[in-house]
């Protein structure tokens, strides 16, 4: 079994707590489903937001998921590079898995598909 990093990103239309929470859940649930993860196998999750999203902590919504009570979650601000994608939530999930690096499915949704078009495959 190896520890693998799994990336995810999603954008929201506005700096709205409900939009941030629901988009975060959409992205995390998709990432977990596509990679067949059990929360008990997740080592930790780093969540970043762009500096234009400050209405809520994305980790707060993840903590409401069943089985995620003990998963270490950390929120941070994304590096504010001029001209970068706005209103974006990103995650880096570190998980124990039998999957090879090539089998990992990274999840880029909505406007975040522009970040990694090579990995943002249609379902």
mmCIF file of N, CA and C in Angstrom:
data_model
loop_
_atom_site.group_PDB
_atom_site.id
_atom_site.type_symbol
_atom_site.label_atom_id
_atom_site.label_comp_id
_atom_site.label_asym_id
_atom_site.label_seq_id
_atom_site.Cartn_x
_atom_site.Cartn_y
_atom_site.Cartn_z
ATOM 1 N N UNK A 1 0.861 -1.181 0.000
ATOM 2 C CA UNK A 1 0.000 0.000 0.000
ATOM 3 C C UNK A 1 0.902 1.237 0.000
ATOM 4 N N UNK A 2 0.504 2.235 -0.769
ATOM 5 C CA UNK A 2 1.260 3.487 -0.879
ATOM 6 C C UNK A 2 0.405 4.666 -0.446
ATOM 7 N N UNK A 3 1.081 5.750 -0.089
ATOM 8 C CA UNK A 3 0.384 7.009 0.147
ATOM 9 C C UNK A 3 0.410 7.770 -1.170
ATOM 10 N N UNK A 4 -0.754 8.160 -1.650
ATOM 11 C CA UNK A 4 -0.860 8.887 -2.911
ATOM 12 C C UNK A 4 -1.476 10.255 -2.668
ATOM 13 N N UNK A 5 -1.031 11.228 -3.425
ATOM 14 C CA UNK A 5 -1.636 12.553 -3.416
ATOM 15 C C UNK A 5 -2.691 12.622 -4.510
ATOM 16 N N UNK A 6 -3.866 13.094 -4.132
ATOM 17 C CA UNK A 6 -4.973 13.198 -5.092
ATOM 18 C C UNK A 6 -5.441 14.641 -5.095
ATOM 19 N N UNK A 7 -5.421 15.259 -6.274
ATOM 20 C CA UNK A 7 -5.761 16.668 -6.393
ATOM 21 C C UNK A 7 -7.206 16.846 -6.817
ATOM 22 N N UNK A 8 -7.786 17.934 -6.355
ATOM 23 C CA UNK A 8 -9.121 18.314 -6.775
ATOM 24 C C UNK A 8 -9.241 19.827 -6.756
ATOM 25 N N UNK A 9 -10.099 20.356 -7.599
ATOM 26 C CA UNK A 9 -10.350 21.796 -7.619
ATOM 27 C C UNK A 9 -11.728 22.054 -8.212
ATOM 28 N N UNK A 10 -12.332 23.140 -7.761
ATOM 29 C CA UNK A 10 -13.657 23.545 -8.227
ATOM 30 C C UNK A 10 -13.770 25.052 -8.047
ATOM 31 N N UNK A 11 -14.583 25.680 -8.859
ATOM 32 C CA UNK A 11 -14.831 27.114 -8.706
ATOM 33 C C UNK A 11 -16.271 27.337 -8.269
ATOM 34 N N UNK A 12 -16.504 28.519 -7.701
ATOM 35 C CA UNK A 12 -17.859 28.946 -7.330
ATOM 36 C C UNK A 12 -18.148 30.268 -8.025
ATOM 37 N N UNK A 13 -19.417 30.603 -8.125
ATOM 38 C CA UNK A 13 -19.814 31.842 -8.806
ATOM 39 C C UNK A 13 -19.651 33.081 -7.946
ATOM 40 N N UNK A 14 -19.724 32.893 -6.617
ATOM 41 C CA UNK A 14 -19.688 34.057 -5.725
ATOM 42 C C UNK A 14 -19.089 33.667 -4.381
ATOM 43 N N UNK A 15 -18.660 34.673 -3.641
ATOM 44 C CA UNK A 15 -18.144 34.488 -2.291
ATOM 45 C C UNK A 15 -19.337 34.321 -1.350
ATOM 46 N N UNK A 16 -19.922 33.148 -1.385
ATOM 47 C CA UNK A 16 -21.128 32.837 -0.633
ATOM 48 C C UNK A 16 -20.868 31.558 0.160
ATOM 49 N N UNK A 17 -21.135 31.583 1.461
ATOM 50 C CA UNK A 17 -20.856 30.446 2.317
ATOM 51 C C UNK A 17 -21.504 29.163 1.845
ATOM 52 N N UNK A 18 -22.759 29.245 1.413
ATOM 53 C CA UNK A 18 -23.463 28.044 0.953
ATOM 54 C C UNK A 18 -22.845 27.503 -0.333
ATOM 55 N N UNK A 19 -22.487 28.394 -1.260
ATOM 56 C CA UNK A 19 -21.852 27.946 -2.510
ATOM 57 C C UNK A 19 -20.500 27.288 -2.230
ATOM 58 N N UNK A 20 -19.730 27.887 -1.326
ATOM 59 C CA UNK A 20 -18.421 27.335 -0.981
ATOM 60 C C UNK A 20 -18.586 25.949 -0.355
ATOM 61 N N UNK A 21 -19.517 25.826 0.576
ATOM 62 C CA UNK A 21 -19.747 24.546 1.260
ATOM 63 C C UNK A 21 -20.226 23.474 0.284
ATOM 64 N N UNK A 22 -21.217 23.789 -0.532
ATOM 65 C CA UNK A 22 -21.757 22.763 -1.430
ATOM 66 C C UNK A 22 -20.757 22.396 -2.530
ATOM 67 N N UNK A 23 -19.995 23.354 -3.037
ATOM 68 C CA UNK A 23 -18.980 23.043 -4.052
ATOM 69 C C UNK A 23 -17.872 22.174 -3.455
ATOM 70 N N UNK A 24 -17.478 22.474 -2.243
ATOM 71 C CA UNK A 24 -16.452 21.672 -1.573
ATOM 72 C C UNK A 24 -16.924 20.232 -1.431
ATOM 73 N N UNK A 25 -18.155 20.054 -0.983
ATOM 74 C CA UNK A 25 -18.702 18.703 -0.831
ATOM 75 C C UNK A 25 -18.811 17.986 -2.173
ATOM 76 N N UNK A 26 -19.250 18.687 -3.198
ATOM 77 C CA UNK A 26 -19.355 18.087 -4.529
ATOM 78 C C UNK A 26 -17.999 17.557 -4.986
ATOM 79 N N UNK A 27 -16.969 18.385 -4.833
ATOM 80 C CA UNK A 27 -15.632 18.006 -5.271
ATOM 81 C C UNK A 27 -15.092 16.828 -4.456
ATOM 82 N N UNK A 28 -15.212 16.895 -3.139
ATOM 83 C CA UNK A 28 -14.667 15.844 -2.278
ATOM 84 C C UNK A 28 -15.406 14.524 -2.500
ATOM 85 N N UNK A 29 -16.728 14.571 -2.599
ATOM 86 C CA UNK A 29 -17.490 13.338 -2.833
ATOM 87 C C UNK A 29 -17.119 12.714 -4.167
ATOM 88 N N UNK A 30 -16.926 13.518 -5.201
ATOM 89 C CA UNK A 30 -16.539 13.021 -6.519
ATOM 90 C C UNK A 30 -15.148 12.393 -6.455
ATOM 91 N N UNK A 31 -14.207 13.065 -5.804
ATOM 92 C CA UNK A 31 -12.844 12.577 -5.671
ATOM 93 C C UNK A 31 -12.825 11.234 -4.929
ATOM 94 N N UNK A 32 -13.587 11.133 -3.844
ATOM 95 C CA UNK A 32 -13.663 9.902 -3.058
ATOM 96 C C UNK A 32 -14.280 8.773 -3.880
ATOM 97 N N UNK A 33 -15.360 9.061 -4.593
ATOM 98 C CA UNK A 33 -16.031 8.041 -5.398
ATOM 99 C C UNK A 33 -15.131 7.547 -6.531
ATOM 100 N N UNK A 34 -14.516 8.474 -7.247
ATOM 101 C CA UNK A 34 -13.693 8.082 -8.397
ATOM 102 C C UNK A 34 -12.461 7.280 -7.991
ATOM 103 N N UNK A 35 -11.989 7.505 -6.759
ATOM 104 C CA UNK A 35 -10.788 6.813 -6.296
ATOM 105 C C UNK A 35 -11.094 5.699 -5.296
ATOM 106 N N UNK A 36 -12.396 5.438 -5.089
ATOM 107 C CA UNK A 36 -12.847 4.362 -4.202
ATOM 108 C C UNK A 36 -12.171 4.435 -2.839
ATOM 109 N N UNK A 37 -12.213 5.619 -2.227
ATOM 110 C CA UNK A 37 -11.557 5.851 -0.942
ATOM 111 C C UNK A 37 -12.501 5.627 0.221
ATOM 112 N N UNK A 38 -11.940 5.159 1.310
ATOM 113 C CA UNK A 38 -12.627 5.060 2.591
ATOM 114 C C UNK A 38 -12.015 6.152 3.461
ATOM 115 N N UNK A 39 -12.820 6.951 4.163
ATOM 116 C CA UNK A 39 -12.252 8.005 5.001
ATOM 117 C C UNK A 39 -11.182 7.495 5.975
ATOM 118 N N UNK A 40 -11.278 6.253 6.422
ATOM 119 C CA UNK A 40 -10.283 5.694 7.342
ATOM 120 C C UNK A 40 -8.907 5.562 6.682
ATOM 121 N N UNK A 41 -8.850 5.564 5.353
ATOM 122 C CA UNK A 41 -7.584 5.461 4.631
ATOM 123 C C UNK A 41 -7.004 6.818 4.257
ATOM 124 N N UNK A 42 -7.709 7.898 4.599
ATOM 125 C CA UNK A 42 -7.226 9.234 4.262
ATOM 126 C C UNK A 42 -6.320 9.732 5.376
ATOM 127 N N UNK A 43 -5.088 10.061 5.005
ATOM 128 C CA UNK A 43 -4.092 10.533 5.982
ATOM 129 C C UNK A 43 -4.369 11.973 6.397
ATOM 130 N N UNK A 44 -4.627 12.834 5.404
ATOM 131 C CA UNK A 44 -4.902 14.241 5.678
ATOM 132 C C UNK A 44 -5.384 14.918 4.403
ATOM 133 N N UNK A 45 -5.973 16.102 4.581
ATOM 134 C CA UNK A 45 -6.468 16.889 3.457
ATOM 135 C C UNK A 45 -6.044 18.340 3.655
ATOM 136 N N UNK A 46 -5.354 18.888 2.657
ATOM 137 C CA UNK A 46 -5.019 20.309 2.636
ATOM 138 C C UNK A 46 -5.997 20.967 1.678
ATOM 139 N N UNK A 47 -6.676 21.993 2.157
ATOM 140 C CA UNK A 47 -7.660 22.726 1.353
ATOM 141 C C UNK A 47 -7.159 24.153 1.222
ATOM 142 N N UNK A 48 -7.120 24.659 -0.007
ATOM 143 C CA UNK A 48 -6.786 26.069 -0.194
ATOM 144 C C UNK A 48 -7.932 26.772 -0.905
ATOM 145 N N UNK A 49 -8.042 28.051 -0.643
ATOM 146 C CA UNK A 49 -9.011 28.892 -1.338
ATOM 147 C C UNK A 49 -8.284 30.128 -1.840
ATOM 148 N N UNK A 50 -8.793 30.697 -2.907
ATOM 149 C CA UNK A 50 -8.254 31.970 -3.378
ATOM 150 C C UNK A 50 -8.699 33.058 -2.394
ATOM 151 N N UNK A 51 -7.965 34.163 -2.369
ATOM 152 C CA UNK A 51 -8.227 35.180 -1.345
ATOM 153 C C UNK A 51 -9.554 35.916 -1.521
ATOM 154 N N UNK A 52 -10.303 35.614 -2.573
ATOM 155 C CA UNK A 52 -11.625 36.220 -2.753
ATOM 156 C C UNK A 52 -12.741 35.356 -2.150
ATOM 157 N N UNK A 53 -12.386 34.271 -1.471
ATOM 158 C CA UNK A 53 -13.368 33.401 -0.810
ATOM 159 C C UNK A 53 -13.111 33.410 0.696
ATOM 160 N N UNK A 54 -13.905 34.195 1.415
ATOM 161 C CA UNK A 54 -13.686 34.302 2.860
ATOM 162 C C UNK A 54 -14.975 34.246 3.680
ATOM 163 N N UNK A 55 -16.008 33.644 3.124
ATOM 164 C CA UNK A 55 -17.292 33.564 3.829
ATOM 165 C C UNK A 55 -17.413 32.362 4.761
ATOM 166 N N UNK A 56 -16.614 31.320 4.531
ATOM 167 C CA UNK A 56 -16.670 30.134 5.384
ATOM 168 C C UNK A 56 -15.398 29.315 5.194
ATOM 169 N N UNK A 57 -15.164 28.403 6.127
ATOM 170 C CA UNK A 57 -14.066 27.455 6.015
ATOM 171 C C UNK A 57 -14.560 26.231 5.242
ATOM 172 N N UNK A 58 -13.955 25.883 4.124
ATOM 173 C CA UNK A 58 -14.383 24.689 3.392
ATOM 174 C C UNK A 58 -14.290 23.414 4.243
ATOM 175 N N UNK A 59 -13.327 23.350 5.137
ATOM 176 C CA UNK A 59 -13.166 22.161 5.987
ATOM 177 C C UNK A 59 -14.399 21.911 6.840
ATOM 178 N N UNK A 60 -15.102 22.952 7.188
ATOM 179 C CA UNK A 60 -16.287 22.823 8.031
ATOM 180 C C UNK A 60 -17.338 21.925 7.371
ATOM 181 N N UNK A 61 -17.511 22.058 6.077
ATOM 182 C CA UNK A 61 -18.499 21.219 5.393
ATOM 183 C C UNK A 61 -18.014 19.778 5.283
ATOM 184 N N UNK A 62 -16.710 19.578 5.070
ATOM 185 C CA UNK A 62 -16.171 18.222 4.960
ATOM 186 C C UNK A 62 -16.333 17.475 6.279
ATOM 187 N N UNK A 63 -16.157 18.174 7.386
ATOM 188 C CA UNK A 63 -16.274 17.528 8.702
ATOM 189 C C UNK A 63 -17.670 16.971 8.964
ATOM 190 N N UNK A 64 -18.659 17.428 8.225
ATOM 191 C CA UNK A 64 -20.029 16.943 8.405
ATOM 192 C C UNK A 64 -20.262 15.597 7.731
ATOM 193 N N UNK A 65 -19.348 15.178 6.859
ATOM 194 C CA UNK A 65 -19.505 13.896 6.169
ATOM 195 C C UNK A 65 -19.294 12.742 7.141
ATOM 196 N N UNK A 66 -20.100 11.710 6.989
ATOM 197 C CA UNK A 66 -19.985 10.543 7.856
ATOM 198 C C UNK A 66 -18.618 9.881 7.678
ATOM 199 N N UNK A 67 -17.950 9.606 8.788
ATOM 200 C CA UNK A 67 -16.656 8.951 8.763
ATOM 201 C C UNK A 67 -15.470 9.891 8.679
ATOM 202 N N UNK A 68 -15.723 11.185 8.513
ATOM 203 C CA UNK A 68 -14.645 12.158 8.345
ATOM 204 C C UNK A 68 -14.287 12.883 9.641
ATOM 205 N N UNK A 69 -14.890 12.496 10.750
ATOM 206 C CA UNK A 69 -14.698 13.203 12.012
ATOM 207 C C UNK A 69 -13.228 13.225 12.455
ATOM 208 N N UNK A 70 -12.461 12.181 12.131
ATOM 209 C CA UNK A 70 -11.078 12.068 12.586
ATOM 210 C C UNK A 70 -10.044 12.386 11.509
ATOM 211 N N UNK A 71 -10.497 12.695 10.300
ATOM 212 C CA UNK A 71 -9.559 13.017 9.218
ATOM 213 C C UNK A 71 -8.978 14.416 9.458
ATOM 214 N N UNK A 72 -7.649 14.546 9.519
ATOM 215 C CA UNK A 72 -7.044 15.866 9.703
ATOM 216 C C UNK A 72 -7.277 16.746 8.468
ATOM 217 N N UNK A 73 -7.866 17.919 8.694
ATOM 218 C CA UNK A 73 -8.160 18.874 7.624
ATOM 219 C C UNK A 73 -7.473 20.195 7.944
ATOM 220 N N UNK A 74 -6.916 20.837 6.929
ATOM 221 C CA UNK A 74 -6.251 22.118 7.123
ATOM 222 C C UNK A 74 -6.610 23.045 5.972
ATOM 223 N N UNK A 75 -7.051 24.257 6.307
ATOM 224 C CA UNK A 75 -7.358 25.274 5.292
ATOM 225 C C UNK A 75 -6.221 26.278 5.209
ATOM 226 N N UNK A 76 -5.981 26.797 4.016
ATOM 227 C CA UNK A 76 -4.952 27.804 3.788
ATOM 228 C C UNK A 76 -5.354 28.651 2.589
ATOM 229 N N UNK A 77 -4.664 29.780 2.432
ATOM 230 C CA UNK A 77 -4.879 30.631 1.262
ATOM 231 C C UNK A 77 -3.958 30.204 0.137
ATOM 232 N N UNK A 78 -4.495 30.176 -1.060
ATOM 233 C CA UNK A 78 -3.712 29.895 -2.258
ATOM 234 C C UNK A 78 -2.778 31.083 -2.507
ATOM 235 N N UNK A 79 -1.631 30.842 -3.101
ATOM 236 C CA UNK A 79 -0.706 31.925 -3.446
ATOM 237 C C UNK A 79 -1.422 32.862 -4.416
ATOM 238 N N UNK A 80 -1.487 34.168 -4.089
ATOM 239 C CA UNK A 80 -2.244 35.120 -4.926
ATOM 240 C C UNK A 80 -1.459 35.605 -6.152
ATOM 241 N N UNK A 81 -1.321 34.746 -7.137
ATOM 242 C CA UNK A 81 -0.603 35.094 -8.360
ATOM 243 C C UNK A 81 -1.511 35.941 -9.255
ATOM 244 N N UNK A 82 -0.982 37.041 -9.753
ATOM 245 C CA UNK A 82 -1.761 37.917 -10.630
ATOM 246 C C UNK A 82 -2.277 37.151 -11.836
ATOM 247 N N UNK A 83 -3.563 37.336 -12.126
ATOM 248 C CA UNK A 83 -4.170 36.709 -13.289
ATOM 249 C C UNK A 83 -4.569 35.249 -13.096
ATOM 250 N N UNK A 84 -4.406 34.725 -11.887
ATOM 251 C CA UNK A 84 -4.766 33.321 -11.663
ATOM 252 C C UNK A 84 -6.279 33.151 -11.533
ATOM 253 N N UNK A 85 -6.717 31.914 -11.590
ATOM 254 C CA UNK A 85 -8.132 31.581 -11.516
ATOM 255 C C UNK A 85 -8.751 32.107 -10.225
ATOM 256 N N UNK A 86 -9.902 32.759 -10.342
ATOM 257 C CA UNK A 86 -10.587 33.341 -9.185
ATOM 258 C C UNK A 86 -11.625 32.386 -8.625
ATOM 259 N N UNK A 87 -12.011 32.639 -7.375
ATOM 260 C CA UNK A 87 -13.070 31.897 -6.666
ATOM 261 C C UNK A 87 -12.885 30.386 -6.805
ATOM 262 N N UNK A 88 -11.682 29.941 -6.450
ATOM 263 C CA UNK A 88 -11.314 28.535 -6.616
ATOM 264 C C UNK A 88 -10.989 27.884 -5.278
ATOM 265 N N UNK A 89 -11.499 26.686 -5.111
ATOM 266 C CA UNK A 89 -11.230 25.853 -3.937
ATOM 267 C C UNK A 89 -10.426 24.663 -4.447
ATOM 268 N N UNK A 90 -9.290 24.395 -3.787
ATOM 269 C CA UNK A 90 -8.444 23.271 -4.192
ATOM 270 C C UNK A 90 -8.240 22.335 -3.002
ATOM 271 N N UNK A 91 -8.039 21.063 -3.288
ATOM 272 C CA UNK A 91 -7.699 20.109 -2.230
ATOM 273 C C UNK A 91 -6.517 19.253 -2.675
ATOM 274 N N UNK A 92 -5.766 18.828 -1.679
ATOM 275 C CA UNK A 92 -4.735 17.801 -1.861
ATOM 276 C C UNK A 92 -5.027 16.757 -0.803
ATOM 277 N N UNK A 93 -5.528 15.617 -1.248
ATOM 278 C CA UNK A 93 -5.868 14.522 -0.346
ATOM 279 C C UNK A 93 -4.705 13.534 -0.359
ATOM 280 N N UNK A 94 -4.183 13.217 0.821
ATOM 281 C CA UNK A 94 -3.165 12.179 0.948
ATOM 282 C C UNK A 94 -3.860 10.946 1.494
ATOM 283 N N UNK A 95 -3.787 9.849 0.737
ATOM 284 C CA UNK A 95 -4.526 8.645 1.115
ATOM 285 C C UNK A 95 -3.696 7.391 0.904
ATOM 286 N N UNK A 96 -3.922 6.428 1.786
ATOM 287 C CA UNK A 96 -3.349 5.089 1.622
ATOM 288 C C UNK A 96 -4.196 4.350 0.600
ATOM 289 N N UNK A 97 -3.545 3.778 -0.403
ATOM 290 C CA UNK A 97 -4.286 3.091 -1.461
ATOM 291 C C UNK A 97 -3.414 2.048 -2.140
ATOM 292 N N UNK A 98 -4.064 1.066 -2.706
ATOM 293 C CA UNK A 98 -3.375 0.062 -3.515
ATOM 294 C C UNK A 98 -3.232 0.529 -4.963
ATOM 295 N N UNK A 99 -3.886 1.633 -5.314
ATOM 296 C CA UNK A 99 -3.846 2.132 -6.694
ATOM 297 C C UNK A 99 -2.450 2.659 -7.030
ATOM 298 N N UNK A 100 -2.079 2.480 -8.283
ATOM 299 C CA UNK A 100 -0.816 3.046 -8.763
ATOM 300 C C UNK A 100 -1.034 4.536 -9.048
ATOM 301 N N UNK A 101 0.042 5.244 -9.227
ATOM 302 C CA UNK A 101 -0.043 6.671 -9.553
ATOM 303 C C UNK A 101 -0.889 6.881 -10.812
ATOM 304 N N UNK A 102 -0.726 6.013 -11.795
ATOM 305 C CA UNK A 102 -1.467 6.136 -13.054
ATOM 306 C C UNK A 102 -2.963 5.866 -12.890
ATOM 307 N N UNK A 103 -3.342 5.132 -11.848
ATOM 308 C CA UNK A 103 -4.751 4.810 -11.623
ATOM 309 C C UNK A 103 -5.499 5.893 -10.839
ATOM 310 N N UNK A 104 -4.785 6.822 -10.252
ATOM 311 C CA UNK A 104 -5.420 7.889 -9.463
ATOM 312 C C UNK A 104 -6.200 8.807 -10.388
ATOM 313 N N UNK A 105 -7.412 9.163 -9.963
ATOM 314 C CA UNK A 105 -8.278 10.066 -10.731
ATOM 315 C C UNK A 105 -8.343 11.409 -10.013
ATOM 316 N N UNK A 106 -7.723 12.419 -10.581
ATOM 317 C CA UNK A 106 -7.795 13.775 -10.043
ATOM 318 C C UNK A 106 -9.094 14.404 -10.539
ATOM 319 N N UNK A 107 -9.657 15.326 -9.764
ATOM 320 C CA UNK A 107 -10.982 15.868 -10.063
ATOM 321 C C UNK A 107 -10.898 17.391 -10.228
ATOM 322 N N UNK A 108 -11.188 17.857 -11.429
ATOM 323 C CA UNK A 108 -11.220 19.294 -11.725
ATOM 324 C C UNK A 108 -12.596 19.610 -12.285
ATOM 325 N N UNK A 109 -13.362 20.394 -11.540
ATOM 326 C CA UNK A 109 -14.755 20.667 -11.900
ATOM 327 C C UNK A 109 -14.984 22.148 -12.194
ATOM 328 N N UNK A 110 -16.011 22.389 -12.997
ATOM 329 C CA UNK A 110 -16.418 23.753 -13.385
ATOM 330 C C UNK A 110 -15.237 24.488 -13.999
ATOM 331 N N UNK A 111 -15.040 25.737 -13.607
ATOM 332 C CA UNK A 111 -13.960 26.549 -14.176
ATOM 333 C C UNK A 111 -12.571 26.047 -13.856
ATOM 334 N N UNK A 112 -12.447 25.188 -12.828
ATOM 335 C CA UNK A 112 -11.139 24.657 -12.436
ATOM 336 C C UNK A 112 -10.581 23.675 -13.466
ATOM 337 N N UNK A 113 -11.392 23.256 -14.425
ATOM 338 C CA UNK A 113 -10.883 22.385 -15.488
ATOM 339 C C UNK A 113 -9.752 23.068 -16.245
ATOM 340 N N UNK A 114 -9.746 24.400 -16.243
ATOM 341 C CA UNK A 114 -8.697 25.152 -16.938
ATOM 342 C C UNK A 114 -7.325 24.979 -16.271
ATOM 343 N N UNK A 115 -7.312 24.602 -14.996
ATOM 344 C CA UNK A 115 -6.041 24.431 -14.288
ATOM 345 C C UNK A 115 -5.238 23.252 -14.829
ATOM 346 N N UNK A 116 -5.925 22.154 -15.104
ATOM 347 C CA UNK A 116 -5.270 20.940 -15.591
ATOM 348 C C UNK A 116 -6.148 20.264 -16.624
ATOM 349 N N UNK A 117 -6.253 20.839 -17.829
ATOM 350 C CA UNK A 117 -7.103 20.226 -18.854
ATOM 351 C C UNK A 117 -6.669 18.799 -19.187
ATOM 352 N N UNK A 118 -5.400 18.484 -18.961
ATOM 353 C CA UNK A 118 -4.918 17.131 -19.225
ATOM 354 C C UNK A 118 -5.493 16.116 -18.236
ATOM 355 N N UNK A 119 -5.890 16.574 -17.040
ATOM 356 C CA UNK A 119 -6.447 15.679 -16.028
ATOM 357 C C UNK A 119 -7.953 15.821 -15.878
ATOM 358 N N UNK A 120 -8.541 16.881 -16.429
ATOM 359 C CA UNK A 120 -9.970 17.143 -16.296
ATOM 360 C C UNK A 120 -10.725 16.387 -17.393
ATOM 361 N N UNK A 121 -10.731 15.083 -17.271
ATOM 362 C CA UNK A 121 -11.384 14.240 -18.271
ATOM 363 C C UNK A 121 -12.869 14.222 -18.042
ATOM 364 N N UNK A 122 -13.636 14.170 -19.131
ATOM 365 C CA UNK A 122 -15.089 14.069 -18.964
ATOM 366 C C UNK A 122 -15.442 12.704 -18.432
ATOM 367 N N UNK A 123 -16.553 12.697 -17.693
ATOM 368 C CA UNK A 123 -17.022 11.447 -17.094
ATOM 369 C C UNK A 123 -17.880 10.700 -18.078
#
